[in-house]
mmCIF file of C-alpha atoms and ligand atoms in Angstrom:
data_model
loop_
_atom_site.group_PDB
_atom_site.id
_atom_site.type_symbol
_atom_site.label_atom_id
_atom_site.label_comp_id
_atom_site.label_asym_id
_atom_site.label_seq_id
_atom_site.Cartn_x
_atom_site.Cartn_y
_atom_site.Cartn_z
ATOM 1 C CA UNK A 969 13.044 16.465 4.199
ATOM 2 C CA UNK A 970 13.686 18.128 0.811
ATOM 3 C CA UNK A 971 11.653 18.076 -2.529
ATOM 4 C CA UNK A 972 14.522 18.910 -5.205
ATOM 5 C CA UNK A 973 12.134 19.610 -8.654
ATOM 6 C CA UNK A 974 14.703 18.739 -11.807
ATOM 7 C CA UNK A 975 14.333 20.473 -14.861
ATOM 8 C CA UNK A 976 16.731 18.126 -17.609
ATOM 9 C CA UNK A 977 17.067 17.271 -20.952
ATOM 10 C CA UNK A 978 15.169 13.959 -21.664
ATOM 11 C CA UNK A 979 17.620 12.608 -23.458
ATOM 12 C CA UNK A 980 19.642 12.619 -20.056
ATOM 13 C CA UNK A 981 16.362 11.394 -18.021
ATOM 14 C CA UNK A 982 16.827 7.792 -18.329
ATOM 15 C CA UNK A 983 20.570 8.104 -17.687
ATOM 16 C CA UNK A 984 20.005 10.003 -14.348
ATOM 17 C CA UNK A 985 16.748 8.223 -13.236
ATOM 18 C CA UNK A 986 19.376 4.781 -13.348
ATOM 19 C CA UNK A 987 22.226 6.687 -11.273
ATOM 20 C CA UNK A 988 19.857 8.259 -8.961
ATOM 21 C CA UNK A 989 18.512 4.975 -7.972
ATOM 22 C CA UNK A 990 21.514 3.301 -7.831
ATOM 23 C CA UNK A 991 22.008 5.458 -4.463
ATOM 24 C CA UNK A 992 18.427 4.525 -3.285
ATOM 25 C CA UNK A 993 16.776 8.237 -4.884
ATOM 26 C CA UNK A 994 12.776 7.405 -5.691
ATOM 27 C CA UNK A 995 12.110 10.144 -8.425
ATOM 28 C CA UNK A 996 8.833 10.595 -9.936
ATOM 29 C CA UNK A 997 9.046 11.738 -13.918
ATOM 30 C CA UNK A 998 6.751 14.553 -15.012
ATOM 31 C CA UNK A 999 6.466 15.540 -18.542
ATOM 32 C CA UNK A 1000 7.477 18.969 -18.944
ATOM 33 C CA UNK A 1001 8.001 20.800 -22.323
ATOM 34 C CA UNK A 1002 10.484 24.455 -22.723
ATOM 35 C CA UNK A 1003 11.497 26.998 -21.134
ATOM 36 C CA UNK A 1004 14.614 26.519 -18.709
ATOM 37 C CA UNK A 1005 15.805 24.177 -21.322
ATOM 38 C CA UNK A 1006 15.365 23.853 -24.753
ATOM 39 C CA UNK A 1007 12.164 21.454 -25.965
ATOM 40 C CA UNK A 1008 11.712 18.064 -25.056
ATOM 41 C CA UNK A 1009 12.732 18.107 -21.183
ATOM 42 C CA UNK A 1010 11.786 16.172 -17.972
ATOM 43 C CA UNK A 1011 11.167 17.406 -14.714
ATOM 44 C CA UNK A 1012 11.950 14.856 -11.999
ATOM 45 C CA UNK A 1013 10.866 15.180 -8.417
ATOM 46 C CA UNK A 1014 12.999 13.694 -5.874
ATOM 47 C CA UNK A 1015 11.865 13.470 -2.693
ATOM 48 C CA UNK A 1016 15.122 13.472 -0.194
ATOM 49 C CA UNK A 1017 16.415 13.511 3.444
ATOM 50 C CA UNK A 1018 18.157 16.782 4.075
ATOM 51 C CA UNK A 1019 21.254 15.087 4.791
ATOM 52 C CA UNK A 1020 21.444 13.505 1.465
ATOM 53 C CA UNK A 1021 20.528 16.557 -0.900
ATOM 54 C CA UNK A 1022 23.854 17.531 -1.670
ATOM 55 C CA UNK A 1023 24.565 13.839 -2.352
ATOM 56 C CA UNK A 1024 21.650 14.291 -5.100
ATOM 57 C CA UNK A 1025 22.649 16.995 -6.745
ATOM 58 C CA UNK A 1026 25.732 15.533 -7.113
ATOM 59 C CA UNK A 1027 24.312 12.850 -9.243
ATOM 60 C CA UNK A 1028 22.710 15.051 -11.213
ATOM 61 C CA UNK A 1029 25.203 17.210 -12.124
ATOM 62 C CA UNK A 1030 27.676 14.296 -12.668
ATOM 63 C CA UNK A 1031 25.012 13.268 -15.421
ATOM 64 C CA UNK A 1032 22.969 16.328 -16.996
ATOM 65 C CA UNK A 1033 25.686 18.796 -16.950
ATOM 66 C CA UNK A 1034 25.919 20.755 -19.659
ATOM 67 C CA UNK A 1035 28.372 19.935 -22.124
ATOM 68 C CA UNK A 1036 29.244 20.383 -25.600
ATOM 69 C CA UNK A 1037 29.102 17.560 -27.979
ATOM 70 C CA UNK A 1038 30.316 17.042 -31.561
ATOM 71 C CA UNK A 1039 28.148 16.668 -34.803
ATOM 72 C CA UNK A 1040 28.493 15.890 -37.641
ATOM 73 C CA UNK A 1041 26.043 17.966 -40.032
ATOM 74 C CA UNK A 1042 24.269 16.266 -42.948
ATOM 75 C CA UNK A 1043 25.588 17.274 -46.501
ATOM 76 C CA UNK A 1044 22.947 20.349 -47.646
ATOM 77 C CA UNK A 1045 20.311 18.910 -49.918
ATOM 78 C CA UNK A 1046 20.892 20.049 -53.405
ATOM 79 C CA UNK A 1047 24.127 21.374 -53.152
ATOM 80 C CA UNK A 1048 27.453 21.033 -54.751
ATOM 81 C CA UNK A 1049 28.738 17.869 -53.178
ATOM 82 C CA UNK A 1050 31.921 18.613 -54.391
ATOM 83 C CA UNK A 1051 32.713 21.617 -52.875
ATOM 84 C CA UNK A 1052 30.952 20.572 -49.302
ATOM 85 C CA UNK A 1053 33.256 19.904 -46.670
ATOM 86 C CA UNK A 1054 30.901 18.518 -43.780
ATOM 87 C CA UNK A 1055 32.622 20.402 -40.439
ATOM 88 C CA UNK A 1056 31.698 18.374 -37.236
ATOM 89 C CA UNK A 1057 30.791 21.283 -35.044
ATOM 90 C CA UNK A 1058 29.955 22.148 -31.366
ATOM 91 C CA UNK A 1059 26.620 21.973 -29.998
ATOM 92 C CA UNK A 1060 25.636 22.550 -26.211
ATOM 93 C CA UNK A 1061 23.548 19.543 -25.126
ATOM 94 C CA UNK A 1062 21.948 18.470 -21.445
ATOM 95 C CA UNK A 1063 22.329 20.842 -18.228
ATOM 96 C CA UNK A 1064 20.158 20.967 -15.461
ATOM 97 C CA UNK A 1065 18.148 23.948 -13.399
ATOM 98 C CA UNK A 1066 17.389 22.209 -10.138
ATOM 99 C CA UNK A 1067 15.416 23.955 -7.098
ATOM 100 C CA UNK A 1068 15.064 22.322 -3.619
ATOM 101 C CA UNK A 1069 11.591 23.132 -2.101
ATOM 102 C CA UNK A 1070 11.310 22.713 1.820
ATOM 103 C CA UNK A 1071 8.711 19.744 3.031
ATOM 104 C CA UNK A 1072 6.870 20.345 6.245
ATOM 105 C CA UNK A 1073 5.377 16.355 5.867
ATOM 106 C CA UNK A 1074 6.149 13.532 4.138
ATOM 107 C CA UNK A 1075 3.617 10.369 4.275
ATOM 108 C CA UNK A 1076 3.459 7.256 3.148
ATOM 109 C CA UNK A 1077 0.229 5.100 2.597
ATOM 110 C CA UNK B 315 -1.574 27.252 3.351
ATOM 111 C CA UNK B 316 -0.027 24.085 2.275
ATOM 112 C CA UNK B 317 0.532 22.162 -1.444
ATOM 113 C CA UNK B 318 0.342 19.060 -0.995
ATOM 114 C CA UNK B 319 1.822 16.854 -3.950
ATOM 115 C CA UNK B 320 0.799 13.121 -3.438
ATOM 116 C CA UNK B 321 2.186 10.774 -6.106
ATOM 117 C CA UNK B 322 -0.261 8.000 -6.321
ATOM 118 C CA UNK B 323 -1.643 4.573 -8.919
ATOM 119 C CA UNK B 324 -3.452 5.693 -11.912
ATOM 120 C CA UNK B 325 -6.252 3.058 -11.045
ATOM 121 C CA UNK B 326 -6.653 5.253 -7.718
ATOM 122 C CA UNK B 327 -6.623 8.829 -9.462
ATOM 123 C CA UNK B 328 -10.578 9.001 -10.311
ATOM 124 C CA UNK B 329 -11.812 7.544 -7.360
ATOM 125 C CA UNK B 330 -9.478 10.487 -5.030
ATOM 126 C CA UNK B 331 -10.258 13.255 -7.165
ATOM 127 C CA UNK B 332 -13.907 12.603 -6.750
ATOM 128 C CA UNK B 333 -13.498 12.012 -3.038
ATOM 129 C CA UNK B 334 -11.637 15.142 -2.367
ATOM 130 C CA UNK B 335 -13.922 17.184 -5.007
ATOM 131 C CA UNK B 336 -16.911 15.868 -2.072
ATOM 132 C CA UNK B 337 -14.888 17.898 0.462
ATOM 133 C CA UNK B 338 -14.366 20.797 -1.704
ATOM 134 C CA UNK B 339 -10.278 20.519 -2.084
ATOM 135 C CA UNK B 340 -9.687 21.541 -5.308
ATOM 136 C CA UNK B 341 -7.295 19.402 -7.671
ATOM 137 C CA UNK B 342 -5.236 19.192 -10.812
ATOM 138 C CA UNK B 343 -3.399 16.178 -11.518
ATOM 139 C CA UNK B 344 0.209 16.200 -13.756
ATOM 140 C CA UNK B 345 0.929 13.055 -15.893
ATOM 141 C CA UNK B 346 4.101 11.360 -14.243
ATOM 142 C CA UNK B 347 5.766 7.907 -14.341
ATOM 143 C CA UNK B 348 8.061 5.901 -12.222
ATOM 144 C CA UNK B 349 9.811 6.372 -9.453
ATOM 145 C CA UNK B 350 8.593 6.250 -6.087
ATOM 146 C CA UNK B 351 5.657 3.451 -7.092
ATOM 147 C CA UNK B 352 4.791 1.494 -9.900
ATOM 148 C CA UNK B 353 4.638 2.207 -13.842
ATOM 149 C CA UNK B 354 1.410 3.982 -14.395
ATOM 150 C CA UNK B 355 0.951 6.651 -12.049
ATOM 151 C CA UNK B 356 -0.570 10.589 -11.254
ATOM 152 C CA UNK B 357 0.760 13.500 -9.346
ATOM 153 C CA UNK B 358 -1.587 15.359 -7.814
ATOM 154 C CA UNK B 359 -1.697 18.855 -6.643
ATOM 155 C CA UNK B 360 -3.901 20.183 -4.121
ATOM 156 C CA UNK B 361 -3.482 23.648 -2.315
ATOM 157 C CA UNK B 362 -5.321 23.474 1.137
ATOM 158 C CA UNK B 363 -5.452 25.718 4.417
ATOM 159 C CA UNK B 364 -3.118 24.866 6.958
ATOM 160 C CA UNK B 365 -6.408 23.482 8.956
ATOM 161 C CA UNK B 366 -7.837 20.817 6.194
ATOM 162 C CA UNK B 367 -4.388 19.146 5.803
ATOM 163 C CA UNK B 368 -4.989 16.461 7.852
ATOM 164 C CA UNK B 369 -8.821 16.073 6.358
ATOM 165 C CA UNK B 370 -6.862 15.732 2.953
ATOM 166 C CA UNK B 371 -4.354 13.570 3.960
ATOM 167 C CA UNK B 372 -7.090 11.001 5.922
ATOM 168 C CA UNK B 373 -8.725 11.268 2.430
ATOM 169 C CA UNK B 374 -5.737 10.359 0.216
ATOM 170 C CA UNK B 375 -5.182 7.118 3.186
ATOM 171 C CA UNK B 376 -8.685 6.037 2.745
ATOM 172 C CA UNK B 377 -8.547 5.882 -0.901
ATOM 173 C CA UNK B 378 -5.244 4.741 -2.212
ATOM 174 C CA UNK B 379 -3.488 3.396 0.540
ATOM 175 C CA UNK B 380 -1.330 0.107 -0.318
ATOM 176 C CA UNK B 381 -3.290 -3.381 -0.024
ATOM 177 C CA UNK B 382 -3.315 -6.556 -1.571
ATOM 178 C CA UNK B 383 -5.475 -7.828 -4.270
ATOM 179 C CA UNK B 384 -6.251 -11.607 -5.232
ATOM 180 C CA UNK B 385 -5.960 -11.703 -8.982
ATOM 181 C CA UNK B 386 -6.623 -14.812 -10.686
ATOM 182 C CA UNK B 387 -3.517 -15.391 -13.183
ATOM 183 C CA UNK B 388 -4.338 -16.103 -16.816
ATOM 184 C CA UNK B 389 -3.553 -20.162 -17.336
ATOM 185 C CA UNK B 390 -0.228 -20.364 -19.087
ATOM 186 C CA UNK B 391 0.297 -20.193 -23.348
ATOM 187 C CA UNK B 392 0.713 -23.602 -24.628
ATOM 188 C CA UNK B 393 1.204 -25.396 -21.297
ATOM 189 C CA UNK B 394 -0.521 -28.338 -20.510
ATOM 190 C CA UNK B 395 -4.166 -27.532 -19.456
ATOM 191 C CA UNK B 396 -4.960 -30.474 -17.784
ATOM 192 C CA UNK B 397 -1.947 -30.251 -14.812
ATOM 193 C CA UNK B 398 -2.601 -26.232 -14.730
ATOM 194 C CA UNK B 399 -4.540 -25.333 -11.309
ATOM 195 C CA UNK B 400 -4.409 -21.257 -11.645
ATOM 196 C CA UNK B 401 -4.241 -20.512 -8.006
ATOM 197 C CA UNK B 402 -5.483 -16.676 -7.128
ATOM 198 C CA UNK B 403 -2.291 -15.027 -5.695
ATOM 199 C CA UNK B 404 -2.125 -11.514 -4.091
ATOM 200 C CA UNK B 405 -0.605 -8.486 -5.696
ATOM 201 C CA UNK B 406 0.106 -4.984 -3.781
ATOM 202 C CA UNK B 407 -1.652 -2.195 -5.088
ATOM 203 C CA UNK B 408 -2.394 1.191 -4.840
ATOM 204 C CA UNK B 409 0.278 3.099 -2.622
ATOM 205 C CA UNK B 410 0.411 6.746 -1.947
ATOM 206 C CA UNK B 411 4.285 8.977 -1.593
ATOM 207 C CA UNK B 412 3.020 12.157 -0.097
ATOM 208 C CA UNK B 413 5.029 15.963 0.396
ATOM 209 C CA UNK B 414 3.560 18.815 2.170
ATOM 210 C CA UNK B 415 4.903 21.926 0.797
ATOM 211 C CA UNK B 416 4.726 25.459 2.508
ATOM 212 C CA UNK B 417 2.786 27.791 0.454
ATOM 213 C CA UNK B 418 4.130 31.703 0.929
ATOM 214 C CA UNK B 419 1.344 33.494 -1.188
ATOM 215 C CA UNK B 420 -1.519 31.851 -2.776
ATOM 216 C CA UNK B 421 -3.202 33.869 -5.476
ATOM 217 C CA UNK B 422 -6.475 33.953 -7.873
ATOM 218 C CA UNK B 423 -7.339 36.210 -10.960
ATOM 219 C CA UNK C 968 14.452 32.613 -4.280
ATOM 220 C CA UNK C 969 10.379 31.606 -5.275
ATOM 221 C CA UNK C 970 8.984 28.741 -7.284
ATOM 222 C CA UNK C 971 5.780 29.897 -9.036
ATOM 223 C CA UNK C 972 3.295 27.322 -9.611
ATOM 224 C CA UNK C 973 0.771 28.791 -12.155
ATOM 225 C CA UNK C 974 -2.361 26.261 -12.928
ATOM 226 C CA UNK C 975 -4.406 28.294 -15.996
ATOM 227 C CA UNK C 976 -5.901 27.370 -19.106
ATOM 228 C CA UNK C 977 -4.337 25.734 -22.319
ATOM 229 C CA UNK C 978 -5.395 28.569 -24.466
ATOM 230 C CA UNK C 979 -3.908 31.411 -22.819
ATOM 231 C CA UNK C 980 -0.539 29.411 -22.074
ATOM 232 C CA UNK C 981 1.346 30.306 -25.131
ATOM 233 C CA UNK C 982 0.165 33.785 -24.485
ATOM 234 C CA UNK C 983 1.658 33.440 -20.898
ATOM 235 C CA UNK C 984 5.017 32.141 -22.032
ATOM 236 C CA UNK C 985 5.645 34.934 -24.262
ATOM 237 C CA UNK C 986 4.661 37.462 -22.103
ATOM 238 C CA UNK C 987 7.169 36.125 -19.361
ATOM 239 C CA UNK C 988 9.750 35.520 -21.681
ATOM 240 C CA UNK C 989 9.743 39.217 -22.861
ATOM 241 C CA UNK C 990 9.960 40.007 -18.984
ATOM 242 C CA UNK C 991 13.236 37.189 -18.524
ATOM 243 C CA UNK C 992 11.087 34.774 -16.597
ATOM 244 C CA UNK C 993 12.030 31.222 -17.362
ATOM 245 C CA UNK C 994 9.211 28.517 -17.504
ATOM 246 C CA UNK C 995 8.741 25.225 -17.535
ATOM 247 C CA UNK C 996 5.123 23.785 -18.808
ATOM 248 C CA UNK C 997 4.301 20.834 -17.155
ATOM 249 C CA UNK C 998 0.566 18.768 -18.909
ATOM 250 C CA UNK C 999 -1.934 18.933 -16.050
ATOM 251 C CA UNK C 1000 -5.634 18.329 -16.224
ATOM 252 C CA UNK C 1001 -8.831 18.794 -14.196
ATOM 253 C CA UNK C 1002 -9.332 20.446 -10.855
ATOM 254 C CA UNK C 1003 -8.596 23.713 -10.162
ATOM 255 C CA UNK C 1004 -9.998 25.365 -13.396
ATOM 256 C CA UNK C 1005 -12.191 23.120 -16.226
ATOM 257 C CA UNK C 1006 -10.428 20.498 -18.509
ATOM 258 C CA UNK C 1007 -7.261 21.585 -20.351
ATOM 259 C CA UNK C 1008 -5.195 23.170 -18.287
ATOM 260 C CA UNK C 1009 -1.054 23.880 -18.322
ATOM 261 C CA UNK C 1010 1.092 23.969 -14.992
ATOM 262 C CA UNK C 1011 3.669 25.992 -15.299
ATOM 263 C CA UNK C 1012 6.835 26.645 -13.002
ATOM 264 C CA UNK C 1013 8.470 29.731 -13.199
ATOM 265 C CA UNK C 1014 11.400 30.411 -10.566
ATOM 266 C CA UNK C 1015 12.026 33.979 -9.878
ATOM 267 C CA UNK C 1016 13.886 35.863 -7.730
ATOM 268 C CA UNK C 1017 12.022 37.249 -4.162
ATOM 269 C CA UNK C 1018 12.091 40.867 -5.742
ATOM 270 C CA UNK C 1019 10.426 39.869 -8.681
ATOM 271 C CA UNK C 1020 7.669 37.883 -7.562
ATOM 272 C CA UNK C 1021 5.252 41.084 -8.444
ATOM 273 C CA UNK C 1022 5.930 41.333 -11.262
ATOM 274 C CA UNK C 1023 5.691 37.740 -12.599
ATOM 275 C CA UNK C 1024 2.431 38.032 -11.124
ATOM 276 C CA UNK C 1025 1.156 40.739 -12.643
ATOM 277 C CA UNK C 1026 2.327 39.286 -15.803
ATOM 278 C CA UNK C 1027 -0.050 36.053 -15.405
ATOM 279 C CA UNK C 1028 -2.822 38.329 -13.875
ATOM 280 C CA UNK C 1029 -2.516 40.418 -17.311
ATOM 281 C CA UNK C 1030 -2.536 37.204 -19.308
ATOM 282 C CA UNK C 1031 -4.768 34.441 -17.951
ATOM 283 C CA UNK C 1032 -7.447 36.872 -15.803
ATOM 284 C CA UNK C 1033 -10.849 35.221 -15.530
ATOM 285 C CA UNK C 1034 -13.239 37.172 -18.073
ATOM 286 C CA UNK C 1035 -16.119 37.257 -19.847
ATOM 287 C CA UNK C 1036 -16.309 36.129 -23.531
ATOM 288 C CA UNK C 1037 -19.197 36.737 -25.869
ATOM 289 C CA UNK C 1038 -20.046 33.073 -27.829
ATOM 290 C CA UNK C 1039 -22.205 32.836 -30.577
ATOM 291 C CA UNK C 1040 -24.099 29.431 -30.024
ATOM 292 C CA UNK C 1041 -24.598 26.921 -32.923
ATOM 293 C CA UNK C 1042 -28.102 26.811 -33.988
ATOM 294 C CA UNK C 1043 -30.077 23.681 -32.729
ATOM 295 C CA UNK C 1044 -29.692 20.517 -34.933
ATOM 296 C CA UNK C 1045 -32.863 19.629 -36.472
ATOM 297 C CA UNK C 1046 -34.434 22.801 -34.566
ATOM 298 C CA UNK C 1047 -37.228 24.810 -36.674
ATOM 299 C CA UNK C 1048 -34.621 27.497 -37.820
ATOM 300 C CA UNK C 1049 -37.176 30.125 -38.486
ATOM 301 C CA UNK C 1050 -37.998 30.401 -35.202
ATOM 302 C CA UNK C 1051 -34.133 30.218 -34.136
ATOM 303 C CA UNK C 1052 -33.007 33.571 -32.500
ATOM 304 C CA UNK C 1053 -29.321 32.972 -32.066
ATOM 305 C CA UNK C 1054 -27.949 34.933 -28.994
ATOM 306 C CA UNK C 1055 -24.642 35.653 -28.051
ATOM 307 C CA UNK C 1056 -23.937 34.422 -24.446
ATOM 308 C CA UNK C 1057 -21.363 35.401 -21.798
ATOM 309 C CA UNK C 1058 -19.028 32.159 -21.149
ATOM 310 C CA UNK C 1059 -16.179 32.586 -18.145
ATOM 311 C CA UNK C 1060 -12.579 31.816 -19.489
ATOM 312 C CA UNK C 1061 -9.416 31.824 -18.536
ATOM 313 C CA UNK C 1062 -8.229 32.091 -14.857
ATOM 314 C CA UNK C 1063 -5.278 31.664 -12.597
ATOM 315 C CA UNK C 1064 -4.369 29.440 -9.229
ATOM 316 C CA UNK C 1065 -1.059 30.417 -8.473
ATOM 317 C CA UNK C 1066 1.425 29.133 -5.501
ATOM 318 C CA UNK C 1067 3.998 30.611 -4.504
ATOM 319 C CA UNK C 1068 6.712 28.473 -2.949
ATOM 320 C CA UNK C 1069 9.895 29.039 -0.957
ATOM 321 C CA UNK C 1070 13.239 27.622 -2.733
ATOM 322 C CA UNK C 1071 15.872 26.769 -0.266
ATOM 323 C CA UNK C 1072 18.605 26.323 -2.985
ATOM 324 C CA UNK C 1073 18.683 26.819 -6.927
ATOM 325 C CA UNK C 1074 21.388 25.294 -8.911
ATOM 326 C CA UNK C 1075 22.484 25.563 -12.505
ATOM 327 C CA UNK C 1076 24.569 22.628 -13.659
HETATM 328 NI NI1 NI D 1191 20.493 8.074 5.143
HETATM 329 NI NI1 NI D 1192 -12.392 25.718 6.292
HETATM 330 NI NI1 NI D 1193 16.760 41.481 -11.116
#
């Protein structure tokens, strides 16, 4: 028995709480703020049979990668709207630092 | 030395942390959600000697273990109050998902 | 590989961060209450390599150390404030419970 503790973006919580159960994963959410990743992440705790961890972290990399997405930037307040040509650009969003902790007992009550 | 993280119902946090604070473990309880039970619930952490574990864990059985509860349901909007019998039903509650971790070095300043 | 479990107070976690952050440790803050230390407390997880496991603790023993702290008490509502002597008393803050916990695996996605 595993504990794998999931440090993600919780914008990609939701996505990866679905797909995780989907494969019969309990995960309990914890609200977690900075650090690993920037504000506003989750930490999930998934408790796990050794033979499936790999099988977890699977899902989760399949959904909190990180990856670059493209945005659109809002036209500067106040400038010359003429001579603003909005630039979609690159920004990293998601990724995922995942540990697996040993469990010497798991119960159920 | 053991941590011992045991995911329980919110309705059940109070009533545990007061019956382990009797037996002198020492807890500190992390807002979570979802996942292994119910909507609504607390993860608590308690660091014990390898020796209490099992006092801990009898404690955590005795007072959040999974059971049923007769709740009388509310009589139904707008239906017709003179056919309605409200019949008590039982609902599980409570329910306790429980991981023993190893501890390697325990430490207080 | 170590997963650091540091329960302290609120008011020395920014502190904390900081100080860890100037030293490369990651953390992740995770809201926790009760327990261990008095009301308003911060979990944090920092994961840190086996040779560096000193030296993230001396950081939190630096930071969050149990110590005195000389408080000027209000004087008494309605008390006869000629007679009022207001004394500066010793009040214990801060403190640490730390865990340290083995990591099987760590994984970046
Ligand atoms: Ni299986
Ligand atoms: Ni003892
Ligand atoms: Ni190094």
């Amino acid at each position: 028995m595993k504990l794998i503790l999931a440090v993600i973006q919780d914008k990609d919580s939701n996505r990866l709480i679905d797909a995780l159960g989907q494969k019969n994963f309990k995960t309990t959410k914890l609200s977690s703020t900075g650090g690993f990743l920037k504000e506003g992440n989750t930490t999930l705790m998934i408790g796990c049979e050794d033979q499936h961890v790999a099988d977890a972290l699977d899902v989760i990399k399949d959904n909190c990668s990180q990856r670059e997405q493209m945005v659109s930037p809002v036209s500067p307040l106040g400038g010359n709207a003429d001579s603003y040509i909005p630039r979609p650009i690159n920004v990293e969003v998601g990724g995922a630092t995942v540990f697996v902790v040993p469990v010497d007992a798991f119960h159920q009550f």
